[in-house]
Amino acid sequence: MQRRATLKDVAEAAGVHLSTVSRALNPNTAHLITPAVVEKVRAVSRRLDYRPNAAATSLRTNRTRTVGVVVPDITNPVFPPIIRGIEDGLAVRGYLAILANTDGGLDREEEVAGILRSRGVDGLILASVQREDAAISRISAEGVPVVTVNRRVDDPAVSSVVNDEEEGIRRLLEHLAGLGHKAVANIAGPQTLSTGAERYRAFKKHRKKFGLDPSPGLVAFAAGFNEHQGEAGMDELIAARGRFTAVVCSNDRLAIGAIAALRRHGLDCPGDISVTGYNDMPLVDRLSPPLTTIRIEQYNVGVAAAEVLVEMIESPADRRGPKHLVRPVKLVVRASTAPPRRA
Amino acid sequence: MQRRATLKDVAEAAGVHLSTVSRALNPNTAHLITPAVVEKVRAVSRRLDYRPNAAATSLRTNRTRTVGVVVPDITNPVFPPIIRGIEDGLAVRGYLAILANTDGGLDREEEVAGILRSRGVDGLILASVQREDAAISRISAEGVPVVTVNRRVDDPAVSSVVNDEEEGIRRLLEHLAGLGHKAVANIAGPQTLSTGAERYRAFKKHRKKFGLDPSPGLVAFAAGFNEHQGEAGMDELIAARGRFTAVVCSNDRLAIGAIAALRRHGLDCPGDISVTGYNDMPLVDRLSPPLTTIRIEQYNVGVAAAEVLVEMIESPADRRGPKHLVRPVKLVVRASTAPPRRA
DNA sequence: TTGTACGCGTTATCAT
DNA sequence: ATGATAACGCGTACAA
C-alpha cells in the first residue's frame, strides 16, 4: 500500500509551489493562476493520481461533505426508497451519507445524533423523529442544519419534507364513499408520530365531510406501524361489535396485519370488509388481495430532503429560515376495496 | 452555534497541559497519568461536552473508523437486512458506515470505490461485486481491507462472507423430489454473479443426484435478478414445451415473476407447477401463494462481514490472509410447492 | 508522571 | 500570478 500523493508531491513534480497547486486544483481559485500552469498542474496531478485528503480539508474548512441519515430501521420497507432518494440527491451535490438506525427510541436517536455530530457531519436528515423531540429541536436551534423527512416534529423551526397526509386520507375516504360504504372504521397509527396523528385527524375531518358514521367505536389505535399491531387493531374493532364495511389503516403494514386478522375471523377482504393501506410499499401490489393504498413519492421525498439540507448547509447561517415541503400523493386502487355487500 | 470545545479548552479549564488531557482521555494511555488527574480531566471534559475532532484525529492517525458499504441498490429487498447487520456489527466496534449504490454497473462500482477511498474509509464492504471484478482485485491487492458480502469474486485473495448456495439448492431439490417431482426446471440467475453461477452449478449437480430429468430445455437463464426476468424465464420454459412439474428459481424475485407468468398462462401454482425462490425476502410469506424458499441469515451475514472487515483493518497488514466464511441456510416450506398432479 | 514540540495535509492570508 | 507561512486539532516521540 504505497503512500498517496499529497499536494507537496504534486508541487515538486510540477516544479511549482504547493499553494499554487492548491489554487490550480480548486475551481474557485483556478482563475488566479496562469492557464498554462493550471494545465500542467492538472496533468501532473492526474499522473500521480492525486486525491485531496478529506481529513485535512475538513480540518481546515470545518466541512466534511458528509451528512448523517437517521432512520428507525432500514429494514422497514418504507425507508429504502427514501434513503435511495436522499443518497442520490446528496451524491449529485458531492455529499455522502452516513446511515444509522435508532429502532425508534428517542434516547437512542439523541445518542446517534451525537455520534454523528462528533464525526463532523455537515447536517442531519432524520426519518426517525417523534412529534415531541426536544433533542432535535435543541440541535436545530444550535445551528446544526437539520431536516426531517417523511415525518416532522411539532416545532415549526425544524425544516421538513413530508407527504400530503390529509389529501391521502381524503382520497381514500372519497374512494370508499364512492363505492357506497357508509361506515368506515380506522386503525390509526401512533399519535406520537406526525404521520399517525395527521392521518387520524384527516380521517375524522373527512369522515364527517363524506357523511360517514362517526361512532367512536370505529377507531382503534395502534401502538406501532407494524403487522402485529394491525392484527390487534382489527381484533379490537371486531370485538367492539360496531358495524363497518371498510377499514382505513394508517399504513400498509397495519393493513397487512388487518387483512390477516380478518382471515382469521373467517371474513373475506374485500368481500366482507374493504381494507386500505398507506405508502404503497414494494410488493403490496402482489399480496392477496393486492392492496388499495396511497402512493407517496418515496424517492422524490428523499431527493427533496437532500436538496433542502444541502441548501441549508451552503447558505449563510443567518438567513436560514426553516423550510417545509409537502409532496403530493396518489390514490392507487387495487383489489382490497370493493362495494359493500348488499345488506 | 458556539464553538466546540477542543483539547486546549479542556486543558485550560483543568489547569493541565493539553497533552495530558489527550493522554488522560485516551484509554490506551490513561494509565500513564495520575488517577486523580485522569478523574479531574474526565470531569472537565464532560462538563465542557468535549468531543474529539474526528478530522484532526484521522489526519494524525490515518484512520477514520468509517467504512464504505457498496450495494447495487438499497431498494432491492434483499439488502436492507444485510446492511442492518453490517451497521450493527460495525457500531459495536466503533465504526460507522457510508452507504453507496452502484445500480450494478462495474464502472460505477469502481468510481464509487474511488470516491469512498478518497474520503479515507478504513475498508470496504461490497455487496455489489461480479465474479470478474478487476478493480476490486486491484484495490484489495493494494492493501485496502475489502470483504465481499452475499456474493464473492472469483479471485480467492478477496475475503468474503457468503451463504451456502449449494446446500440451499440441494435442500430445495430434495424437497421437490420428496414430493414426487421427476422433472424440475430451473430459472437460473445471472452467471456473472457468484450467486447465480453457484446456484446453477448446484442445480445441475443435485438434479443428477436425485435422478431428475436432465433435459437442457428445462433451464432458462435470467439476465437479472428481478421479477421481469422471472416472467421472461417462465415464458421461455413454457415456449420450449418441455415437461416439468416444478421450477427452481434462483431467487425470490425471479420466483415472483415466474408465478405471475404462470397465472398469465392460465396455470396454477402449486396446482399445476410448484415454484421455489431463494433468500426469503420480507413479505414473501404473505404472497399468494406464500413462497417456499431458502432462508439465508441476512442479518448475520452482515454482522459477520463487519467482523471480518474490522479484524482486517485492525490487524497488522502483513499477516492478513483472506478469510472466507460460508453461512448456513434453511429450507422454508410454504404453499408454493405441492406434489405434482397425477398424470 | 507530565510538559515540549513537531507534523499530519490542507486552506487562506499575507507579502512579493 | 505566485510564494511563504500560519493555523485547523490532535497524537506521540522525546525531554525533563
Coordinates of C-alpha atoms (C1' of nucleotides) in Angstrom, one line a residue, chain A residues 17 20 23 32-34 37 59-60, chain D residues 1-9:
Chain A
H17 CA 4.8 25.9 -5.0
T20 CA 0.0 27.1 -6.4
R23 CA -5.2 27.0 -6.1
L32 CA -5.9 33.2 -10.2
I33 CA -3.3 31.1 -11.9
T34 CA -1.8 31.3 -15.4
V37 CA 0.4 26.4 -15.2
L59 CA -9.8 20.1 9.5
R60 CA -9.2 23.4 7.6
Chain D
dA1 C1' 0.5 35.5 -10.7
dT2 C1' 2.9 33.1 -7.3
dG3 C1' 5.5 32.0 -2.9
dA4 C1' 5.8 31.9 2.1
dT5 C1' 3.6 30.8 6.2
dA6 C1' 0.2 30.3 9.9
dA7 C1' -3.4 27.6 11.5
dC8 C1' -7.0 23.9 11.9
dG9 C1' -7.0 19.9 16.4

